[in-house]
Tab-separated table of C-alpha atoms in Angstrom:
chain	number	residue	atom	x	y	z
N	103	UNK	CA	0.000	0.000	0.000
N	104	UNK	CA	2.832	2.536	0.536
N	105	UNK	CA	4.581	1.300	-2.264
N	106	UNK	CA	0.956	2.175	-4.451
N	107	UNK	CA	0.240	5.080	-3.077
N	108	UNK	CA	4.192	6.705	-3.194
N	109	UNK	CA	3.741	6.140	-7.124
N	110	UNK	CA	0.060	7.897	-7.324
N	111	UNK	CA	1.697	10.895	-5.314
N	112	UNK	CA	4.563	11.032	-7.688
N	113	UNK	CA	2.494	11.250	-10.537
N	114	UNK	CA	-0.375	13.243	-9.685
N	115	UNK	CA	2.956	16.028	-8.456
N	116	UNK	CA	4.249	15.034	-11.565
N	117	UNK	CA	0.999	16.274	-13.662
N	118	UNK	CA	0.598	19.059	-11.665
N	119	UNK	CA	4.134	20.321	-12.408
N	120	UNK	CA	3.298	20.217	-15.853
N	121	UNK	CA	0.140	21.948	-15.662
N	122	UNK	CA	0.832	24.821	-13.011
N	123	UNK	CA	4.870	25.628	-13.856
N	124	UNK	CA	5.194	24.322	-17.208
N	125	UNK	CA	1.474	25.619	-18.773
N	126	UNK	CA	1.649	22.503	-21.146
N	127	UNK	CA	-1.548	20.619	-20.482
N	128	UNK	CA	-4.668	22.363	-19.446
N	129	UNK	CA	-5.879	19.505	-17.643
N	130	UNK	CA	-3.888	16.681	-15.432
N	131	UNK	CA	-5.043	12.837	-15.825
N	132	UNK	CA	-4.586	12.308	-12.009
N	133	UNK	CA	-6.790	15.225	-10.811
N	134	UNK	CA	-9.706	12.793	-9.382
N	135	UNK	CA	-7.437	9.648	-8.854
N	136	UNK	CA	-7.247	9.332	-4.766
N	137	UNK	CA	-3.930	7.831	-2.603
N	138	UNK	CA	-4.631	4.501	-0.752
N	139	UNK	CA	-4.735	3.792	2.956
N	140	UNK	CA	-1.109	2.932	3.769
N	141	UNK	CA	-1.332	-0.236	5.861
N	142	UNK	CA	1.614	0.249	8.458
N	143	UNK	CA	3.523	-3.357	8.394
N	144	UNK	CA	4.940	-3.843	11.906
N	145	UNK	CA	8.419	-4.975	11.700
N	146	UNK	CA	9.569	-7.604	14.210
N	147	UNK	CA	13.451	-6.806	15.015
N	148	UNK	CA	15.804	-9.914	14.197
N	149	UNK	CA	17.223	-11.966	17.788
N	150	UNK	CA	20.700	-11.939	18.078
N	151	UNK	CA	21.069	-15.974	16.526
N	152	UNK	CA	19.334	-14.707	13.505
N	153	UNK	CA	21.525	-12.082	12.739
N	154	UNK	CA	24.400	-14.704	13.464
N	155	UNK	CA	23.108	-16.778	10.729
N	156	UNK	CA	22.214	-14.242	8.191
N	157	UNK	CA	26.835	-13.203	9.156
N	158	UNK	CA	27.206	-17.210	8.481
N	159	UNK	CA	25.157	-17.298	5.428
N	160	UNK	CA	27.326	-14.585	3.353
N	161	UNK	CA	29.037	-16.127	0.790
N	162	UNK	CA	31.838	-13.586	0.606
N	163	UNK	CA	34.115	-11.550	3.890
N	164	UNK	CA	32.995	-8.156	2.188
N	165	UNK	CA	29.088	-8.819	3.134
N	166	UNK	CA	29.778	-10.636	6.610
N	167	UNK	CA	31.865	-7.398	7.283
N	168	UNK	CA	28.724	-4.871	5.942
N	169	UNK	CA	26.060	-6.981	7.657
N	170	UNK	CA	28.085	-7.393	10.909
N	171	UNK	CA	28.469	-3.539	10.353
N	172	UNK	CA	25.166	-2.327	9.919
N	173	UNK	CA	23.728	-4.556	12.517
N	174	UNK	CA	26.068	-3.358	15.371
N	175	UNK	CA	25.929	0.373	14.783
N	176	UNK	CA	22.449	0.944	12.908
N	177	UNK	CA	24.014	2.968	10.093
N	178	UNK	CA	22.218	3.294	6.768
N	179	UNK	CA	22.634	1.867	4.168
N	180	UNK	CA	24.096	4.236	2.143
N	181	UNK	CA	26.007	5.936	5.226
N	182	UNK	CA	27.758	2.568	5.458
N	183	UNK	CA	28.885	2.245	1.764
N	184	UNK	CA	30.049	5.570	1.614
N	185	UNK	CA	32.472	4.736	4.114
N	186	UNK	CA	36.209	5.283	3.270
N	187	UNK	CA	38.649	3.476	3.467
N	188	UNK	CA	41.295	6.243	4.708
N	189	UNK	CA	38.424	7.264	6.977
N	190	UNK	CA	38.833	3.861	9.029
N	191	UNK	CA	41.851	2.994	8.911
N	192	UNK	CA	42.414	6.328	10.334
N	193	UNK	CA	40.169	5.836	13.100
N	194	UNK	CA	40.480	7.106	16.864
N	195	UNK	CA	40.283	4.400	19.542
N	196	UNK	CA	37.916	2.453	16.792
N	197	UNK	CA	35.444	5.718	16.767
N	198	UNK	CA	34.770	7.304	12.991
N	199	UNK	CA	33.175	10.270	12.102
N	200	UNK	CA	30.274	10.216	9.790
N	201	UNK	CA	28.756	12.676	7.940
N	202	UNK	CA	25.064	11.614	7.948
N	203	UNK	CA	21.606	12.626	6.635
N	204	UNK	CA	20.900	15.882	6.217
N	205	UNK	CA	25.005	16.427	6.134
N	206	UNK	CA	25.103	16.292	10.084
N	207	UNK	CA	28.534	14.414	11.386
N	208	UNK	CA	28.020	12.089	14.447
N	209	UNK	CA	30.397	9.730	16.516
N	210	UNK	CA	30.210	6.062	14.886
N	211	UNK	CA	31.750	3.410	17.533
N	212	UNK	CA	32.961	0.345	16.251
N	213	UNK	CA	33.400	-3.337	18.552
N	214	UNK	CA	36.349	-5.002	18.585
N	215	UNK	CA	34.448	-7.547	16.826
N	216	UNK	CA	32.901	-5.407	14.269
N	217	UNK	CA	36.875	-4.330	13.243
N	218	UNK	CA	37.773	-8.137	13.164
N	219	UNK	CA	35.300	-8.462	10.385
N	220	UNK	CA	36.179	-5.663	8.471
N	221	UNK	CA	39.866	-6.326	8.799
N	222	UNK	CA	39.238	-9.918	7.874
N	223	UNK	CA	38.006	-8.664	4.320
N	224	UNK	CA	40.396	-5.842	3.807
N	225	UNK	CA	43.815	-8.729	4.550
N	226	UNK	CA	41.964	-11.388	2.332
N	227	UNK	CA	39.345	-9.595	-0.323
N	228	UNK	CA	39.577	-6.274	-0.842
N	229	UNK	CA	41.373	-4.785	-4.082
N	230	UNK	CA	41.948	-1.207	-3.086
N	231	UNK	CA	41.026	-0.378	-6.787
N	232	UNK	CA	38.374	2.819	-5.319
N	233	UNK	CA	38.173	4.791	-2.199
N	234	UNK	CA	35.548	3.042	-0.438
N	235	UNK	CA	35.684	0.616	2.051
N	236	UNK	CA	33.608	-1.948	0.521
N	237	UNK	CA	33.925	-2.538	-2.996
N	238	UNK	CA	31.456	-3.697	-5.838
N	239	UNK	CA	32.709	-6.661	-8.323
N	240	UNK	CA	32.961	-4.066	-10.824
N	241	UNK	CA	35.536	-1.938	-8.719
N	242	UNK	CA	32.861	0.812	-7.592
N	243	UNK	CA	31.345	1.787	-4.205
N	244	UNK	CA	28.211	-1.012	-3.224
N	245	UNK	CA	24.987	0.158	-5.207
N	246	UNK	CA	22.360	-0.069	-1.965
N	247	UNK	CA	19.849	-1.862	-4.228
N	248	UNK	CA	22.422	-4.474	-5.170
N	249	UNK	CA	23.335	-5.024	-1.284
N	250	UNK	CA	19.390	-5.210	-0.583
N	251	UNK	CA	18.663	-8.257	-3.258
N	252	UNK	CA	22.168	-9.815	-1.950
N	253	UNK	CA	20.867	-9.328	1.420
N	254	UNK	CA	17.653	-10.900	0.663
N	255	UNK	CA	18.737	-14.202	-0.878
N	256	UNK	CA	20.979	-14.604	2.183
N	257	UNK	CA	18.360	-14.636	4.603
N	258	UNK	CA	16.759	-17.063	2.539
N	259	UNK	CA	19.690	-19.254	2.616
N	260	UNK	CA	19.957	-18.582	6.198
N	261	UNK	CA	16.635	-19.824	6.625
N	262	UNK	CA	14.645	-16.864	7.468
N	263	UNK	CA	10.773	-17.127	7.420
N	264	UNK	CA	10.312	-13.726	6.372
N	265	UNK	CA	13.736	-13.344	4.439
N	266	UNK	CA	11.569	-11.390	1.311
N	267	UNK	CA	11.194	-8.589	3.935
N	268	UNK	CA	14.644	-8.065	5.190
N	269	UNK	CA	16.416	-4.959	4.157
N	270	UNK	CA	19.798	-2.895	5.614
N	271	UNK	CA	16.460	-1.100	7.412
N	272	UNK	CA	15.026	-3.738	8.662
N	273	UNK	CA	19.081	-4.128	10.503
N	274	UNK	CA	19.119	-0.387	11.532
N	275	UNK	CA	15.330	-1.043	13.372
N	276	UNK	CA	16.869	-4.232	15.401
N	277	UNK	CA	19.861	-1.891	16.418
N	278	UNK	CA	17.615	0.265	17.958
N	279	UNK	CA	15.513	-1.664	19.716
N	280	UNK	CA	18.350	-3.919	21.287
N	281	UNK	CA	19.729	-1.132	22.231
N	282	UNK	CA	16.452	-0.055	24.215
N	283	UNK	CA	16.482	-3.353	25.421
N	284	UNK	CA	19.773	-3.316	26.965
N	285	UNK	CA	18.905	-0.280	28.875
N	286	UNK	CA	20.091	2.495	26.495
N	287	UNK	CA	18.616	5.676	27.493
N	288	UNK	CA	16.522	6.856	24.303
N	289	UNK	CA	18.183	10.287	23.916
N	290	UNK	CA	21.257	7.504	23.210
N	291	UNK	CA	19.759	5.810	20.749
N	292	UNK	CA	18.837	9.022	19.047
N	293	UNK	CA	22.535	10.557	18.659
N	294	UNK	CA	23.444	6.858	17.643
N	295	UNK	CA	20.986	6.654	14.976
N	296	UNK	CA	21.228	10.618	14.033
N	297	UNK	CA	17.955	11.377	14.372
N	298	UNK	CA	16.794	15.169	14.644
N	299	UNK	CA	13.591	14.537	16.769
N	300	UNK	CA	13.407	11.257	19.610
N	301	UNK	CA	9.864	10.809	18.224
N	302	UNK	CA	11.458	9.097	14.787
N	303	UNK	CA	13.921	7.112	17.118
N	304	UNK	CA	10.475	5.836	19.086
N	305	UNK	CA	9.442	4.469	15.806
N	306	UNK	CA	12.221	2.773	14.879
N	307	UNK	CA	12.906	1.326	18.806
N	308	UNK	CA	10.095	-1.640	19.147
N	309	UNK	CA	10.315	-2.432	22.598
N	310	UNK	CA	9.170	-6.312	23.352
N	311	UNK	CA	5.787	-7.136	24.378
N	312	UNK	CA	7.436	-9.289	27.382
N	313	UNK	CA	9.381	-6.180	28.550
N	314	UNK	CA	6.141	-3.747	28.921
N	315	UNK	CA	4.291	-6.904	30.802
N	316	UNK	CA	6.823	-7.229	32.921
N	317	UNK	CA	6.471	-3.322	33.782
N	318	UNK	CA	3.497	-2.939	34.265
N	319	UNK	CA	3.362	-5.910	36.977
N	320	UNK	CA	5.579	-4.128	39.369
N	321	UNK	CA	3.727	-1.439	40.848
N	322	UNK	CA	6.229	1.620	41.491
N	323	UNK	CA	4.615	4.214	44.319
């Protein structure tokens, strides 16, 4: 439904462009067509084993690096694959600075772990032929859309129910809500995720139903 009624948007602005700015049509095709009901799909986070699996399921170091990446430090896609590769291996007590969405820099720490993996596929895989990090097969920075259907097909072979849903965002909304989890206050989570308003990071943060139980059955006055 959001995927229908994104397209209907763009073309009914699309028409109107032509008819208000441009003066070419008199008339626009969409005027009377109407946007659907978006149907908000819930996304379940991943559990820590099935983010294991998807890491054991990569067929190459370069994508157990990214996913072990994007899953520890809920970057973006595209935040992550811009990356350089003089930009971390110049890192500060494994900390990198990032310059985000909406060109805002923020503090990016990475786990010993996380560096393992990423050193693991520069010693072994990488060519060094670009600036990036992590490079494409045809020497280039990862295209986003290419990392998603890799992504996909690995947490099919990983065995993942719902593998067709998975996405980089779908790694950035576990992130958060592990994070909540483990006790990270939320104006935390914010700075880590670089959002501008702690409402967006409430979206993204989907605290378990066991958790608010469990709070609610101790009474606290």
């Amino acid at each position: 439904s959001a995927t229908k009624n994104r397209k209907i948007m763009s073309a009914k602005g699309y028409f109107g462009y032509l008819k208000n700015m441009l003066h070419v049509i008199n008339s626009t095709p969409t005027e009377y067509v109407k946007g659907v009901k978006v149907k908000c799909k819930e996304k379940i986070p991943l559990k820590g084993d099935e983010i294991r699996s998807i890491i054991d399921a990569c067929k190459n170091k370069r994508n157990k690096a990214l996913v072990m990446l994007l899953a520890a430090t809920g970057l973006r896609i595209e935040e992550a694959v811009s990356l350089t590769y003089e930009k971390y291996i110049n890192r500060i007590n494994n900390v990198i600075v990032i310059t985000g969405k909406g060109d805002k820099n923020r503090f990016i720490g990475l786990a010993p772990e996380v560096c393992e993996y990423i050193d693991d596929y520069i010693e072994n895989e990488r060519k060094g032929t670009t600036e990036y990090l992590f490079e494409s097969t045809q020497d280039s920075k990862v295209r986003p859309r290419a990392f998603l259907d890799t992504l996909k097909l690995t947490c099919k072979k990983a065995g993942l129910i719902n593998w067709k849903d998975i996405s980089p965002h779908w790694l950035r909304t576990t992130f958060a809500t592990m994070q909540v989890e483990n006790g990270t206050p939320l104006e935390v989570v914010q700075k880590q995720l670089g959002h501008s308003n702690i409402s967006t990071t409430l979206r993204y943060a989907k605290i378990a139903d066991s958790r608010a139980t469990e709070a609610m059955s101790i009474v606290n006055f």
